[in-house]
Amino acid sequence: QVQLVESGGGLVQAGGSLRLSCAASGRFFSINAMGWYRQAPGKQRELVATITNGGSTNYGDSVKGRFAISRDNAKNTVYLQLDSLKPVDTAVYYCNAQARIGLYSGIYDYWGQGTQVTVSS
């Protein structure tokens, strides 16, 4: 009942910037926390950043000081600003949302298809 669509990925040179967007759509009662995770080739998926509906943020150690997460609750959209990009940031970035599809339903995780970020040296 919740669809997440990421956009904004692409190829960028080291030191450059990108801005990712993730829009939630469908029929749901509420969306709670949203976040970004990434998975590089041969590596496990790791936390990039999360944000609550109240605006509290949490970042993975590897991106602190370089990335910034934000959201627009009215648009059900979460953003990720990626600055000072490094080749090690190359990965598929996945959007995540914790949502309830109905008043009496539980909270479940939903995932987007992912968007590729490639940083060249």
Coordinates of C-alpha atoms in Angstrom, one line a residue:
Q1 CA 0.0 0.0 0.0
V2 CA 3.1 2.3 0.1
Q3 CA 5.2 2.9 -2.9
L4 CA 8.6 4.6 -2.6
V5 CA 10.2 6.1 -5.7
E6 CA 13.8 7.4 -5.5
S7 CA 15.3 9.9 -8.0
G8 CA 18.4 12.1 -8.3
G9 CA 21.1 9.5 -8.6
G10 CA 23.8 9.6 -11.3
L11 CA 27.4 9.9 -12.1
V12 CA 29.4 12.6 -10.4
Q13 CA 33.1 13.4 -9.9
A14 CA 34.8 13.2 -6.6
G15 CA 34.1 16.3 -4.5
G16 CA 30.9 16.9 -6.3
S17 CA 27.3 16.9 -4.9
L18 CA 24.0 15.2 -5.6
R19 CA 20.5 15.5 -4.1
L20 CA 18.3 12.5 -3.8
S21 CA 14.6 12.5 -3.4
C22 CA 12.1 9.8 -2.3
A23 CA 8.4 10.3 -2.7
A24 CA 5.9 8.1 -0.9
S25 CA 2.6 7.4 -2.5
G26 CA -0.4 5.0 -2.2
R27 CA -3.0 4.5 0.5
F28 CA -1.7 4.6 4.0
F29 CA -2.7 5.9 7.4
S30 CA 0.6 7.4 8.4
I31 CA 4.3 7.5 7.8
N32 CA 6.6 7.6 10.7
A33 CA 10.4 7.5 10.3
M34 CA 12.0 7.6 6.9
G35 CA 15.6 7.0 5.9
W36 CA 18.3 6.2 3.4
Y37 CA 20.4 3.0 3.2
R38 CA 23.1 2.1 0.7
Q39 CA 24.7 -1.1 -0.6
A40 CA 28.0 -1.1 -2.4
P41 CA 29.2 -4.0 -4.5
G42 CA 30.4 -6.8 -2.3
K43 CA 29.3 -5.0 0.8
Q44 CA 26.4 -5.3 3.2
R45 CA 23.6 -2.7 3.3
E46 CA 24.5 0.1 5.7
L47 CA 22.7 3.0 7.3
V48 CA 23.1 6.4 5.7
A49 CA 20.6 8.5 7.6
T50 CA 17.2 8.5 9.2
I51 CA 14.8 11.1 10.2
T52 CA 11.6 11.0 12.3
N53 CA 8.4 12.8 11.4
G54 CA 9.4 15.3 14.1
G55 CA 12.7 16.1 12.5
S56 CA 15.2 14.1 14.6
T57 CA 18.1 12.8 12.5
N58 CA 20.6 10.1 12.8
Y59 CA 23.6 9.5 10.5
G60 CA 26.0 6.7 9.8
D61 CA 29.6 7.4 10.9
S62 CA 31.0 7.3 7.4
V63 CA 28.8 10.2 6.1
K64 CA 28.6 12.5 9.1
G65 CA 29.5 16.1 8.2
R66 CA 29.0 15.4 4.5
F67 CA 25.4 14.3 4.0
A68 CA 22.2 15.9 5.2
I69 CA 18.7 14.3 5.4
S70 CA 15.5 16.3 5.4
R71 CA 11.8 15.7 4.8
D72 CA 8.7 17.5 3.7
N73 CA 5.8 15.8 5.6
A74 CA 3.2 17.6 3.5
K75 CA 4.6 16.0 0.4
N76 CA 5.5 12.7 2.0
T77 CA 9.0 13.1 0.6
V78 CA 12.5 12.6 2.1
Y79 CA 15.7 14.1 0.7
L80 CA 19.3 13.4 1.0
Q81 CA 21.9 16.0 0.2
L82 CA 25.3 14.4 -0.6
D83 CA 28.3 16.8 -0.6
S84 CA 32.0 16.2 -0.8
L85 CA 31.4 12.9 -2.5
K86 CA 34.1 10.2 -2.5
P87 CA 34.5 7.1 -4.7
V88 CA 33.7 5.0 -1.6
D89 CA 30.2 6.5 -1.6
T90 CA 29.4 4.6 -4.8
A91 CA 26.5 2.4 -4.1
V92 CA 22.8 1.9 -4.7
Y93 CA 20.9 4.1 -2.4
Y94 CA 17.6 2.8 -1.0
C95 CA 14.8 4.8 0.5
N96 CA 13.0 3.3 3.6
A97 CA 9.8 4.3 5.3
Q98 CA 8.0 2.9 8.3
A99 CA 4.3 3.2 7.8
R100 CA 0.9 2.1 8.8
I101 CA -1.6 1.4 6.0
G102 CA -4.6 1.6 8.2
L103 CA -5.8 2.7 11.7
Y104 CA -5.7 -0.8 13.1
S105 CA -2.7 -2.1 11.2
G106 CA 0.8 -2.5 12.4
I107 CA 3.9 -0.6 11.4
Y108 CA 5.9 -2.1 8.6
D109 CA 9.0 -1.3 6.6
Y110 CA 8.7 -0.3 3.0
W111 CA 11.6 0.0 0.5
G112 CA 12.1 1.8 -2.8
Q113 CA 13.7 0.2 -5.8
G114 CA 16.9 2.1 -5.3
T115 CA 18.9 4.7 -7.2
Q116 CA 22.5 4.4 -8.4
V117 CA 25.1 6.8 -7.2
T118 CA 28.5 6.6 -8.9
V119 CA 31.4 8.7 -7.9
S120 CA 34.4 8.8 -10.2
S121 CA 38.0 9.8 -9.3

